[in-house]
Amino acid sequence: MEQPYEGWIVKVALPARFRLALDYLPPEGMLGVPQPGLRVRVPVGRTRAIGFVVGSAERSTLPASALKHITEIIDPEPLWDPVSFELLCWAAGYYHHPLGQVLSATVPTGIRDGQAATAEVLNWQLSTAGIEALAAGPRGKKQRALLELLRSGPMEADQLSAEGHAATLRSLNQKGWLESFLAPATPPPAGAGNALPPPLNSAQQKACDQVTASLGRYATWLLHGVTGSGKTEVYLQVITQVLARGRSALVLVPEIGLTPQLVERFRARLTVPVVTMNSSMTDTERLAAWRAARSGAARVVIGTRSAVFAPLPKLGILVVDEEHDASYKQQEGFRYSARDLAVARAGRTGVPVVLGSATPSLESLANVAAGRYQRLLLPERAGKAVRPAIAVVDLRRHAARDGLSQPAVAAIGRHLEAGGQVLVYLNRRGYAPTMFCTSCGWMAACRHCDARMTVHLKDAMLSCHHCGANEPMAFACGSCGGELRPVGQGTERVEAALAQLFPAAPQVRLDRDSVRKRGEIDKALAKVASGEARILLGTQMLTKGHDYPGVTLVVVLDADQGLFGIDFRSSERLAQQIVQVAGRAGRGERRGEVLIQSAFPENPLLVSLVQEGYTAFARAALKEREAASWPPFARLALLRADATQRESVFGFLDRARSLTEDLGPDVRVLGPAAAAMERRAGRYRGQLLVESAQRASLQRMLSIWLQRLAQLKTPGGLRWSMDVDPLELD
Ligand code: ADP
Ligand code: ZN
Ligand code: ZN
């Protein structure tokens, strides 16, 4: 047996399947070892891969014959500053996700593929031969077009390929007609900064002063203010102070909140370059934004979830708008919470972070109660507007037809009559949740999932909202031939009912079936803003990011779906949705009205929400959580597994569970249990829930458990993943 190698080795984390970093020898001829945070090319088996240096050691556990040299060091300096790099290492440990995958998940594709990290870009220009060739009049049309284009000066390679010149460029280059060189990328344009800030009201001023006083040290502020209370204005004025001190700002917004209007508002107020980062950008755009941030050229980054990793030297503040929003949690791969990482990043950087919301998460409110976060309250709307009156319609006393109870219909009529707009909220798209056989009780179910097929009447389709399966609608029962009827309601059905009841009131429906592109949302919203549409009907899409000042009545059709959801967070989400949707309505002088339909009007959570508001609801809900030992009073992790065979899932979970038996009395393992929807898209799904009162105990247990799990032989086709602080339990 060969001796383990004695000498300097480099630990390289690869994005591929390995959980642990691999040992490599430094590049041939190099004295010393490369620094952590550098990208390197290394041989892996017969191929090569790009990995990240994550450390070094004076010896390896492997013999010299098993060690290979790093082939190339890609970066002249580490991709991250030491604080950011350490944060990522910590996050990989906390979420128990392989470091190589974490590092690669947090950089743009171009960086993963080995492109330069600096904002230098490849440019092409005509060579002397190229100029001569152009003068001689080249034959090919495309070639001539490209030569003409470059006659007026060099152009960036990315732009040339974006304009479809990639192939021509290659052939002209082969002829020696072109020359390339690297040049600094054009910096992102600066904001106009021509809009004047309004004088702040006293609550805003106090919030602004407190946050500003905390610049330069770590503090977490929970800015709790209803929609329209001026939170964004507070962000803007604090950020102005941060910029004046030569530092930069990172602003996170929910997936759907990153609107051109918001970005415009920042650019109109700030004179520094503002860049955005979001998932709908192309790889090239994302790389450019990342480089602009890293070089310090961009001073404000506004982005969705993954922007929490944006490299920003001299970061002075972080803002997380709508901090309760579920889109901050990554639901696959590296399952991080961008909100929680923003707080961790602020802590490590020694700067404040502002978490803003009209409906703060129960976690954040508990952190306020524990003294870890400080709450700043904006109690009033910035303009003149009064709180709406909220009432519950008891569905046991008032039967609903097509989802609408008589009192709701009467109220809608009254508000339309008075010239108001009406917003109807139902978090279920389609015509009806399923087709039901009136003679034998059969229901249309998905072939691949434990779920019903949703009826889409207009398309005459049945479709599964979980796997996307579609089939044409049938009217005769598949089992007895009896008559099929749609049962329950979705937005499509309510739309039809409203059209019949109020034929003179034009409607706009907002859900994933009615609007599929961003432009369509804007078009629909323009109709609402102009007053052309009188009834606005939709799903959760309504609760995010838009204001409806003309709306005087909000009707929540089905509160019970949330009150009795399977997840312990269902009621929190429902309350947030109700408050958010109610808060987007009515900015005028007329007092708004909110009606909530429920068959359980005495539910204590609903009562506290209706009578006393969100804060009282949150207090009651936190008590329930405490009594049941749910987060934030317990820490959870979820081991999920899925496979096409039921037995492989549960066999694996049984074995995984047996690996926890000696792992401590202060961590409980529950399960294996089937997921709420056991079969989805043809795969069986099961899980083990791990719970502990102490974060540290849970973390210790997970570290050992994951090492054991990594060694477990899993049946082919089985997938498993660990979710620390899961947002959803199914
Ligand atoms: P939020 O982010 O809490 O929804 P905004 O900051 O967007 O609130 O403010 C809502 C509206 O009120 C915006 O049109 C904003 O320009 C305006 N506004 C905010 N603060 C003030 C103020 N102090 N004076 C006048 N208008 C304000
Ligand atoms: Zn039947
Ligand atoms: Zn399905």
XYZ file of C-alpha atoms in Angstrom, residues 289-598:
310
model
C -24.577 42.996 -14.378
C -22.471 40.717 -12.186
C -19.234 42.166 -13.551
C -20.518 45.717 -13.176
C -21.354 44.992 -9.554
C -18.044 43.272 -8.849
C -15.970 46.034 -10.406
C -17.736 48.608 -8.251
C -19.134 50.382 -11.329
C -22.711 49.571 -10.328
C -23.483 51.175 -7.001
C -26.992 49.870 -6.530
C -28.098 46.343 -7.414
C -31.830 45.608 -7.473
C -32.577 41.961 -7.938
C -34.568 38.892 -7.100
C -33.537 35.984 -4.868
C -30.157 35.071 -6.296
C -28.992 38.693 -6.275
C -28.284 38.187 -2.572
C -24.979 36.770 -3.841
C -24.175 39.784 -5.994
C -20.549 40.766 -5.486
C -20.491 44.344 -4.236
C -17.296 45.795 -2.851
C -17.994 48.393 -0.174
C -21.489 47.112 0.494
C -23.139 49.583 2.862
C -26.706 48.320 3.258
C -29.063 45.525 2.277
C -32.804 45.869 1.770
C -35.255 42.977 1.478
C -38.615 44.268 0.308
C -41.705 42.162 1.097
C -39.537 39.979 3.278
C -42.396 37.505 3.918
C -42.566 36.581 0.224
C -42.167 32.875 -0.519
C -40.106 33.542 -3.640
C -37.078 34.319 -1.433
C -36.765 30.616 -0.747
C -35.021 28.588 -3.441
C -37.040 25.391 -3.812
C -34.575 23.186 -5.600
C -30.860 22.423 -5.668
C -29.218 24.771 -3.175
C -32.318 25.487 -1.063
C -31.397 28.761 0.574
C -33.506 31.575 1.941
C -32.342 34.854 0.393
C -33.931 36.772 3.247
C -32.019 34.814 5.877
C -28.791 35.004 3.882
C -29.226 38.763 3.539
C -29.291 38.982 7.325
C -26.256 36.693 7.581
C -24.435 38.765 4.967
C -25.216 41.990 6.802
C -23.896 40.448 10.011
C -20.638 39.332 8.449
C -20.142 42.568 6.563
C -21.008 44.713 9.571
C -23.760 46.728 7.872
C -27.494 47.147 8.514
C -30.221 45.255 6.690
C -33.789 46.501 6.323
C -36.563 43.919 5.995
C -39.707 45.617 4.744
C -43.245 44.256 4.713
C -46.887 45.084 5.268
C -47.285 41.546 6.593
C -44.030 40.435 8.202
C -43.347 36.719 8.480
C -43.969 35.181 11.872
C -40.247 34.336 11.972
C -39.288 37.985 11.718
C -41.879 39.068 14.265
C -40.558 36.436 16.667
C -37.059 37.803 16.082
C -38.344 41.242 17.021
C -39.917 39.819 20.180
C -36.621 38.132 21.040
C -34.762 41.418 20.603
C -32.713 40.224 17.636
C -34.426 42.524 15.135
C -35.754 46.020 15.755
C -39.144 47.001 14.451
C -39.863 50.323 12.759
C -43.525 51.024 12.294
C -45.085 53.091 9.529
C -48.668 53.119 10.777
C -50.299 55.309 8.163
C -50.514 55.462 4.465
C -48.379 58.230 3.041
C -51.288 59.898 1.328
C -54.748 60.495 2.783
C -56.534 57.176 2.990
C -58.464 55.358 5.638
C -58.308 51.730 6.614
C -60.949 49.558 4.985
C -63.803 47.978 6.968
C -63.462 44.182 7.047
C -66.390 41.769 7.477
C -66.883 38.027 7.162
C -69.734 36.434 5.201
C -70.847 33.210 6.884
C -71.164 30.676 4.095
C -73.295 28.388 6.293
C -76.022 30.997 6.399
C -75.535 32.312 2.869
C -75.153 29.638 0.266
C -72.827 30.558 -2.574
C -73.674 30.118 -6.238
C -70.675 29.777 -8.508
C -68.617 30.802 -5.500
C -70.511 34.049 -4.866
C -72.765 34.480 -1.813
C -75.785 36.776 -1.898
C -74.227 39.410 0.420
C -71.129 39.476 -1.771
C -73.201 39.895 -4.935
C -75.195 42.691 -3.283
C -72.029 44.474 -2.161
C -70.486 44.204 -5.626
C -73.649 45.722 -7.086
C -73.612 48.535 -4.569
C -69.976 49.467 -5.198
C -70.316 49.306 -8.983
C -73.389 51.493 -8.734
C -71.443 54.035 -6.668
C -68.734 54.176 -9.314
C -66.154 52.102 -7.491
C -64.072 49.244 -8.854
C -64.344 45.780 -7.338
C -61.581 43.262 -6.760
C -62.481 39.583 -6.432
C -59.806 37.257 -5.111
C -59.787 33.504 -5.532
C -56.547 31.617 -5.392
C -57.540 28.906 -7.833
C -57.316 29.182 -11.588
C -59.292 27.235 -14.137
C -63.062 26.749 -14.320
C -63.490 24.168 -11.563
C -61.149 22.015 -9.464
C -62.540 18.804 -10.958
C -65.234 16.931 -12.917
C -67.567 14.837 -10.845
C -69.909 12.014 -11.895
C -73.456 12.689 -10.696
C -74.348 8.972 -10.645
C -71.291 7.161 -9.250
C -69.166 9.862 -7.625
C -66.136 9.314 -9.890
C -63.788 12.289 -10.195
C -61.367 13.127 -12.981
C -57.911 12.377 -11.618
C -54.473 12.791 -13.129
C -52.856 9.604 -14.387
C -49.447 10.685 -13.088
C -50.270 12.411 -9.822
C -52.481 11.963 -6.778
C -54.389 15.006 -7.872
C -57.580 16.003 -9.594
C -57.649 17.351 -13.105
C -58.667 21.003 -13.190
C -61.396 21.883 -15.658
C -60.511 24.544 -18.222
C -63.805 25.090 -19.948
C -62.749 27.637 -22.532
C -60.019 25.360 -23.883
C -62.290 22.320 -23.316
C -59.408 20.692 -21.507
C -58.735 18.939 -18.270
C -55.300 19.742 -16.983
C -53.186 18.798 -14.024
C -51.690 21.814 -12.278
C -48.953 19.683 -10.770
C -47.410 17.914 -13.748
C -48.916 19.795 -16.669
C -50.750 16.770 -18.155
C -53.621 17.721 -20.461
C -56.506 15.813 -21.944
C -59.648 16.794 -23.812
C -62.679 17.303 -21.640
C -65.243 14.493 -21.511
C -68.856 14.807 -20.424
C -69.572 11.130 -19.808
C -68.160 9.298 -16.807
C -65.167 7.105 -17.549
C -66.480 4.533 -15.101
C -70.287 4.316 -15.474
C -71.117 6.541 -18.419
C -73.131 8.884 -16.192
C -73.220 12.636 -16.557
C -70.141 14.604 -15.493
C -70.381 18.033 -13.904
C -67.697 20.484 -12.898
C -67.648 20.929 -9.096
C -66.236 23.813 -7.126
C -64.937 26.975 -8.735
C -61.913 28.583 -10.187
C -61.437 32.060 -11.587
C -62.738 31.087 -15.043
C -66.102 30.050 -13.600
C -66.401 33.098 -11.362
C -65.622 35.268 -14.362
C -68.531 33.734 -16.249
C -70.852 34.142 -13.264
C -69.896 37.789 -12.778
C -70.384 38.469 -16.470
C -73.934 37.169 -16.168
C -74.697 39.051 -12.979
C -73.135 42.338 -14.047
C -73.209 42.379 -17.834
C -72.521 46.115 -17.973
C -69.309 45.929 -15.915
C -66.194 45.126 -18.001
C -63.913 42.604 -16.284
C -60.229 41.875 -16.206
C -59.032 38.466 -15.064
C -55.504 38.095 -13.784
C -54.101 34.577 -13.433
C -51.542 32.383 -15.120
C -54.014 31.287 -17.820
C -55.262 34.744 -18.739
C -51.890 36.487 -18.752
C -48.846 34.560 -19.759
C -46.395 37.327 -20.542
C -45.288 40.416 -18.647
C -46.694 42.665 -21.377
C -50.146 41.135 -20.971
C -50.138 41.873 -17.240
C -49.281 45.477 -17.979
C -52.070 45.690 -20.549
C -54.601 44.241 -18.137
C -53.449 46.557 -15.365
C -53.666 49.571 -17.650
C -57.365 48.792 -18.164
C -57.803 48.746 -14.402
C -55.870 51.972 -13.919
C -57.829 53.827 -16.608
C -61.089 52.760 -15.028
C -62.179 50.945 -18.191
C -62.343 47.669 -16.257
C -64.764 47.736 -13.355
C -64.243 44.254 -11.940
C -60.777 42.832 -11.362
C -60.701 39.107 -10.680
C -57.673 36.987 -10.018
C -55.395 34.700 -8.066
C -52.345 35.426 -5.922
C -51.005 37.386 -8.851
C -53.219 40.240 -7.607
C -51.489 40.479 -4.261
C -48.096 41.387 -5.590
C -46.606 44.637 -6.532
C -49.520 46.498 -8.034
C -51.792 49.142 -6.584
C -55.448 49.555 -7.439
C -56.405 52.996 -6.180
C -59.884 52.918 -7.744
C -60.900 49.701 -5.989
C -63.385 50.276 -3.153
C -64.468 46.682 -2.495
C -62.382 43.537 -2.104
C -64.100 40.146 -1.950
C -62.091 37.121 -0.791
C -64.062 34.163 -2.103
C -62.514 31.231 -0.318
C -60.717 31.842 2.948
C -61.138 28.270 4.149
C -58.697 26.883 1.622
C -55.972 28.673 3.601
C -57.417 28.304 7.093
C -57.506 24.558 6.750
C -54.512 23.999 4.543
C -52.320 20.993 5.298
C -49.245 23.082 5.964
C -48.700 24.771 9.322
C -47.978 27.972 7.412
C -51.299 27.989 5.512
C -53.054 30.415 7.848
C -50.072 32.784 7.865
C -50.091 32.838 4.066
C -53.822 33.390 3.923
C -53.653 36.306 6.354
C -50.810 37.822 4.363
C -52.721 37.444 1.127
C -55.878 38.996 2.565
C -53.994 41.939 4.039
C -51.894 42.389 0.905
C -54.843 42.311 -1.443
C -56.894 44.597 0.819
C -53.924 46.945 1.165
C -53.570 47.376 -2.588
C -57.094 48.669 -2.853
C -58.484 52.140 -2.229
C -56.272 55.172 -2.028
C -59.044 57.644 -2.467
C -61.256 59.397 0.037
C -63.981 56.758 -0.029
C -63.624 54.173 2.695
C -62.857 50.735 1.325
C -64.686 47.567 2.241
C -63.392 43.990 2.454
C -65.631 40.905 2.515
C -64.212 37.501 3.373
C -66.350 34.431 2.642
C -65.856 31.553 5.067
